[in-house]
C-alpha positions as a Python dict, from the first residue, in 0.01 Angstrom:
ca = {
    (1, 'X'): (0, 0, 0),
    (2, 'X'): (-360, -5, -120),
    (3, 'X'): (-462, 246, -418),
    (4, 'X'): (-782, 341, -568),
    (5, 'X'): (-825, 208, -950),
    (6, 'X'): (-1155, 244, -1154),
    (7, 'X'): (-1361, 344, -802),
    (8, 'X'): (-1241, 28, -615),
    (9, 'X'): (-981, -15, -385),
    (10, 'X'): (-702, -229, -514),
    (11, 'X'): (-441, -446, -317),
    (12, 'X'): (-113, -370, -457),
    (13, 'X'): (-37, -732, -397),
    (14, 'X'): (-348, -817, -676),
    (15, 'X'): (-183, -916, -1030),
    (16, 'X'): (-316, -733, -1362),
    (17, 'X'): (-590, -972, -1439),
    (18, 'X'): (-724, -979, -1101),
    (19, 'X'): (-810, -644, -1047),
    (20, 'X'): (-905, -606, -1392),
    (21, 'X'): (-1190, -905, -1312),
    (22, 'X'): (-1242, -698, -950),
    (23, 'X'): (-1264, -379, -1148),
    (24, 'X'): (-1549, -582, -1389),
    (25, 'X'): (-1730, -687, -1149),
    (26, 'X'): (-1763, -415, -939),
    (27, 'X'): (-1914, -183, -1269),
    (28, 'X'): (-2145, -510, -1301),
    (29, 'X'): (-2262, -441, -938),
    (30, 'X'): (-2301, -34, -1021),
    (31, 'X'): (-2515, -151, -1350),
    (32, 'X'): (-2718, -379, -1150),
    (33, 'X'): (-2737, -163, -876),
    (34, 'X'): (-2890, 101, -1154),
    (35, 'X'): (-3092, -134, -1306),
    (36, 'X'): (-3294, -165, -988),
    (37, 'X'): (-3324, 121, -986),
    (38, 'X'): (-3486, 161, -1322),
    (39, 'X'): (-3687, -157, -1270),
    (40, 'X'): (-3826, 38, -988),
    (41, 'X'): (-3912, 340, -1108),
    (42, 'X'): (-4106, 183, -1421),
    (43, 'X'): (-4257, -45, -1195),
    (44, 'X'): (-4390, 266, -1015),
    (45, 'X'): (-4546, 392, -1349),
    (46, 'X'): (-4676, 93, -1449),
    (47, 'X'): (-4869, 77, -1078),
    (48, 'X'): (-5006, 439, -1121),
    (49, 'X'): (-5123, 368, -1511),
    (50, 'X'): (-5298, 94, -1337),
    (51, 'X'): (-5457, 312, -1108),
    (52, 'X'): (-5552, 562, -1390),
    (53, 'X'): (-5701, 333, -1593),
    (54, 'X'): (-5905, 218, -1333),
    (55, 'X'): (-6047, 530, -1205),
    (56, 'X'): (-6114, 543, -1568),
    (57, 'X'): (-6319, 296, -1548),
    (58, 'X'): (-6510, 316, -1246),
    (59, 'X'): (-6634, 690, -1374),
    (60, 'X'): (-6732, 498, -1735),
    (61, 'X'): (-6934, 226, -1565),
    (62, 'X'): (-7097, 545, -1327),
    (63, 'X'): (-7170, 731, -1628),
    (64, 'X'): (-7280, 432, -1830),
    (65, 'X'): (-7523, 357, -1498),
    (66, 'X'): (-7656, 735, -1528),
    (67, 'X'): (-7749, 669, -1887),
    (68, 'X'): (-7924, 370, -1772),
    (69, 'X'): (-8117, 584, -1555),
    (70, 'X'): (-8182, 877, -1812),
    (71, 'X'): (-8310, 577, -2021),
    (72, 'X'): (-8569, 430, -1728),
    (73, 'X'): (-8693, 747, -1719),
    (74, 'X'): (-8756, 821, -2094),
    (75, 'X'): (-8959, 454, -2070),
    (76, 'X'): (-9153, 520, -1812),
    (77, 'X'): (-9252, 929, -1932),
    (78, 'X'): (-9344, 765, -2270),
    (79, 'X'): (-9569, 472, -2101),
    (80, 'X'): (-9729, 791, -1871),
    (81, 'X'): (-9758, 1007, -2190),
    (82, 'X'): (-9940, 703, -2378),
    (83, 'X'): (-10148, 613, -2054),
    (84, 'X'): (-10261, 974, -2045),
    (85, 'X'): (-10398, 963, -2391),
    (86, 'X'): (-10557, 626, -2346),
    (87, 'X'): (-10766, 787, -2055),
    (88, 'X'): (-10858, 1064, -2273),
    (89, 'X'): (-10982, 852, -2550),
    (90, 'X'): (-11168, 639, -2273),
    (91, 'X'): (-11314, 970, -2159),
    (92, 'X'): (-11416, 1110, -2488),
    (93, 'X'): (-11595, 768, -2532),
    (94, 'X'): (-11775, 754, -2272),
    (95, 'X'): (-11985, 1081, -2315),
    (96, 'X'): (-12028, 992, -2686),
    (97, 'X'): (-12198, 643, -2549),
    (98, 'X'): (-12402, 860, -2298),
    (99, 'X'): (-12504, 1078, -2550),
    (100, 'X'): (-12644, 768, -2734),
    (101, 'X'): (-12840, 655, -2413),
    (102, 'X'): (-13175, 885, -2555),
    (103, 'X'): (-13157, 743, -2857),
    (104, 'X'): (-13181, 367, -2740),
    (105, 'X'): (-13550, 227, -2837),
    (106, 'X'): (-13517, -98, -2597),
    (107, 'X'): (-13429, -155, -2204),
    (108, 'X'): (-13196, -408, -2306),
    (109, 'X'): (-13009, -220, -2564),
    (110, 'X'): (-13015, 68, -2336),
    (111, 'X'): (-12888, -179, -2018),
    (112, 'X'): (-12557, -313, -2274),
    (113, 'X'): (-12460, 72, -2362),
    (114, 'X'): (-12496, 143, -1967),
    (115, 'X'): (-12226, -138, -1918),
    (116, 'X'): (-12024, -38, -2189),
    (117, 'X'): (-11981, 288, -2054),
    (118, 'X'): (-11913, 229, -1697),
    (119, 'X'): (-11657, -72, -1852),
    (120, 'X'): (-11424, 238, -2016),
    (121, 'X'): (-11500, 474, -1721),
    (122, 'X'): (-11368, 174, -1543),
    (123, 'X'): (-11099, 105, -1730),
    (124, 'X'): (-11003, 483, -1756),
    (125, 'X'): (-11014, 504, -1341),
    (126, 'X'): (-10783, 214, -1349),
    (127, 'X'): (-10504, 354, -1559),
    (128, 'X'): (-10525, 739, -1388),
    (129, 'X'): (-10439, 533, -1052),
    (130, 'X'): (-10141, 373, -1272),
    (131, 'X'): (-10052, 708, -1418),
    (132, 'X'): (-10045, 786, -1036),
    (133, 'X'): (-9803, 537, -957),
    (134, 'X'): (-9568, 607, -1271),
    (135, 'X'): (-9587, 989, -1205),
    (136, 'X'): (-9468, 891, -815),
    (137, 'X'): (-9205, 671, -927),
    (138, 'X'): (-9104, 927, -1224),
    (139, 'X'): (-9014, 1195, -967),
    (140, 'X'): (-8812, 929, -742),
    (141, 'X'): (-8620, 817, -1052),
    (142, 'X'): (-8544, 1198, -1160),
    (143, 'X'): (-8419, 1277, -783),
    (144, 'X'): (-8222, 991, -772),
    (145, 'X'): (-8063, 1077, -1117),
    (146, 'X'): (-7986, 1439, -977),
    (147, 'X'): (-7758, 1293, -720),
    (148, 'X'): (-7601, 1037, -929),
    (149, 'X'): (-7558, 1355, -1167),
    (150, 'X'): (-7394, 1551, -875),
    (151, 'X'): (-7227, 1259, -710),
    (152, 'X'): (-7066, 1145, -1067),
    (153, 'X'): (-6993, 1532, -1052),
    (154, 'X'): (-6799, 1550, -776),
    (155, 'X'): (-6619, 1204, -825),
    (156, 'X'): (-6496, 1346, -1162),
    (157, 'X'): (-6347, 1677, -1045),
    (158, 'X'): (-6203, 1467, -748),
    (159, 'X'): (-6062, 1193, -990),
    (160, 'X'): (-5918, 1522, -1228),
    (161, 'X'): (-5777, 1651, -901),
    (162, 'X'): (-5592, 1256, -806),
    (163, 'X'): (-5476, 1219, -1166),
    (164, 'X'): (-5320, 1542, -1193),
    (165, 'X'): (-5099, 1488, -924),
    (166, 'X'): (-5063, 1121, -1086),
    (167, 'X'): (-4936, 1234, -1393),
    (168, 'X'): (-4720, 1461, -1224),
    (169, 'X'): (-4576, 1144, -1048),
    (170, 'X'): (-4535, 954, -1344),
    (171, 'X'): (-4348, 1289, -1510),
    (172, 'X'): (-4096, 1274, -1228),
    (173, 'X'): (-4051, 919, -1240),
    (174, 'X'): (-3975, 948, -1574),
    (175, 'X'): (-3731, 1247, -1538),
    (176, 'X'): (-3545, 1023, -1302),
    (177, 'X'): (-3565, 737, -1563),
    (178, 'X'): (-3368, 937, -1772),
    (179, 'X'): (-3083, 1044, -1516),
    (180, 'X'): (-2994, 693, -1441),
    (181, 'X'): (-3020, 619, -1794),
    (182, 'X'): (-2758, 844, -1877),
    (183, 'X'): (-2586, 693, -1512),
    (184, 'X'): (-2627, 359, -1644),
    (185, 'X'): (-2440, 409, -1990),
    (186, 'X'): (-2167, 633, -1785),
    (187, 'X'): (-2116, 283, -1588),
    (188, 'X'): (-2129, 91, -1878),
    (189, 'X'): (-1829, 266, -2051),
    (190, 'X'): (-1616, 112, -1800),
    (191, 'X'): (-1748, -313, -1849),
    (192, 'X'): (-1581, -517, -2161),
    (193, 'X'): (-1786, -582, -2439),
    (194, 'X'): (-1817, -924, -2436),
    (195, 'X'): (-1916, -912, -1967),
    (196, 'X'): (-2137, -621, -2065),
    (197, 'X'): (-2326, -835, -2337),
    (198, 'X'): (-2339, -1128, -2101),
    (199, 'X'): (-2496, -872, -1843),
    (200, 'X'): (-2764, -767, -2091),
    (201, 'X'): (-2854, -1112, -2190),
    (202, 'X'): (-2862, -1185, -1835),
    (203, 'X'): (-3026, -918, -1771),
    (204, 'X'): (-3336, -994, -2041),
    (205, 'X'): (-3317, -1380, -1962),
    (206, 'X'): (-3372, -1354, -1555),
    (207, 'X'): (-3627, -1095, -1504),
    (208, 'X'): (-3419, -781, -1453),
    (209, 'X'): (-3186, -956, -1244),
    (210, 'X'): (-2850, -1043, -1347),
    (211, 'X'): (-2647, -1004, -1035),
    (212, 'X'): (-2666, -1195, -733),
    (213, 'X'): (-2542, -1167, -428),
    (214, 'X'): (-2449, -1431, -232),
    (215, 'X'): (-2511, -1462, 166),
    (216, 'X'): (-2471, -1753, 391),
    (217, 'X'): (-2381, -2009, 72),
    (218, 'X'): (-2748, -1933, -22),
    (219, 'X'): (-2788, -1767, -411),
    (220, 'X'): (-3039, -1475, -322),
    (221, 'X'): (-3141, -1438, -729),
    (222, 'X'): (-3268, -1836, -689),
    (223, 'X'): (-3257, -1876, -299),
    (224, 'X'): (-3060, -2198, -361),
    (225, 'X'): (-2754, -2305, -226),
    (226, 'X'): (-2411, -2314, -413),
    (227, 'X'): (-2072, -2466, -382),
    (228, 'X'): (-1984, -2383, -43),
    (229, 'X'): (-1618, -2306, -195),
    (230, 'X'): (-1774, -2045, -406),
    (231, 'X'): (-1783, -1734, -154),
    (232, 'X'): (-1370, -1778, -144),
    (233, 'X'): (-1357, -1812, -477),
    (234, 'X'): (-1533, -1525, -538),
    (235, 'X'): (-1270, -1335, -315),
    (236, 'X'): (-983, -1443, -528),
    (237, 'X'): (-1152, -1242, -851),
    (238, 'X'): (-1011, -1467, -1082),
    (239, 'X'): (-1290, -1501, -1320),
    (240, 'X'): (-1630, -1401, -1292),
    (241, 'X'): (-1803, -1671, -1127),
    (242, 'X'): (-2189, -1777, -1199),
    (243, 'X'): (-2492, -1961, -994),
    (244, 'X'): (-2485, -2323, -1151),
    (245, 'X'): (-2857, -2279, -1097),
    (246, 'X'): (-2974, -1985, -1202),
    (247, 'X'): (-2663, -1884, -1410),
    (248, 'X'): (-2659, -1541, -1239),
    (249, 'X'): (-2319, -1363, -1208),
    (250, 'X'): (-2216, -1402, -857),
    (251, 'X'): (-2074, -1175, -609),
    (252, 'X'): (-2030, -1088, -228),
    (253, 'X'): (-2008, -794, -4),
}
């Protein structure tokens, strides 16, 4: 008559050793099973940190783009502000040289001020036109900066809004983290030392992985094939048997 031993059902026909090896390697497959588990859920983490990070990032580059703006702006108020003065000065000029037209005792000194003056009043109608232009432009820049502002705005209480519920994630993730944790170590009470250190190094040494299950004569931790004997071998549980490719420990349903 069968009977239940450790969690797994036991032939009564099995010797000691071989349902002490079944009894191993069935806690190896719980661990494993565990570890997945784990792997998974710190996987998950990692993906939203990644996600964080770069939400992050796109507000930084929007804000740093803002401040390029806010900086455009500043350079082309200044060059207004200075063109504005510049036609002032050009202005002032001018009636000083046409107050020196009556004082002028020859045609031709009076024809060179006459030049000189219409030459600033010339140059003083060209820059109003480009204080025109930068005044124009100055306004477009400004509205487009108040909708970046609102835009950025909006993106950041929407991003607060994502990363709350994030954070949460990662919280619960972690709060499951912990109950397999304390599964895993539960588990792990019942391997030998020296299987349960082989499992860890195993564990470190193939990427999370040290179990693998065998189907069709086909290793699914290295998708390679193995000794075709190795699936009845398994069966016997005389020793814990291991991939000769990938040194995984080996099991089957």
């Amino acid at each position: 008559m069968d009977r239940i031993k450790g969690g797994v059902l036991m032939d009564e026909t099995m010797s000691e050793s071989t349902q002490t090896i079944k009894i191993q390697l069935h806690a190896l497959m719980q661990l494993q099973e565990v570890d997945d588990k784990l792997n998974q859920r710190r996987a998950q983490i990692k993906a939203i940190d990644v996600k964080i990070k770069d939400e992050d990032k796109t507000l930084t580059h929007q804000s740093f783009l803002l401040d390029e703006r806010k900086q455009e702006i500043e350079t082309i108020t200044k060059d207004r502000r200075e063109a504005e003065v510049t036609v002032k000065q050009k202005q002032e000029e001018s009636q000083k040289l046409g107050g020196q037209l009556f004082d002028v005792k020859t045609n031709e000194a009076y024809s060179t001020l006459q030049k000189e003056i219409s030459q600033k009043k010339q140059d003083a109608g060209l820059l109003e036109e480009r204080i025109i232009e930068m005044m124009v432009a100055e306004d477009e820049m400004k509205l487009k900066l108040k909708e970046a502002e609102e835009a950025l705005k909006e993106g950041e209480e929407q991003v607060a809004a994502k990363q709350a519920e994030q954070h949460k994630g990662i919280k619960d993730l972690e709060s499951e983290i912990e109950s397999f944790k304390t599964q895993w170590e539960s588990v792990a009470t019942k391997v030998q030392p020296d299987y349960l250190d082989l499992y860890k190094r195993l564990l470190k040494n193939k990427a999370g992985s040290a179990m693998a299950k065998i189907e069709n004569d086909i290793c699914t931790g290295c998708r390679l094939a193995i000794r075709p004997q190795a699936s009845i071998e398994l069966r016997k549980y005389r020793s814990l048997l291991f991939c000769d490719n990938c040194a995984r420990i080996l099991y089957v349903d």
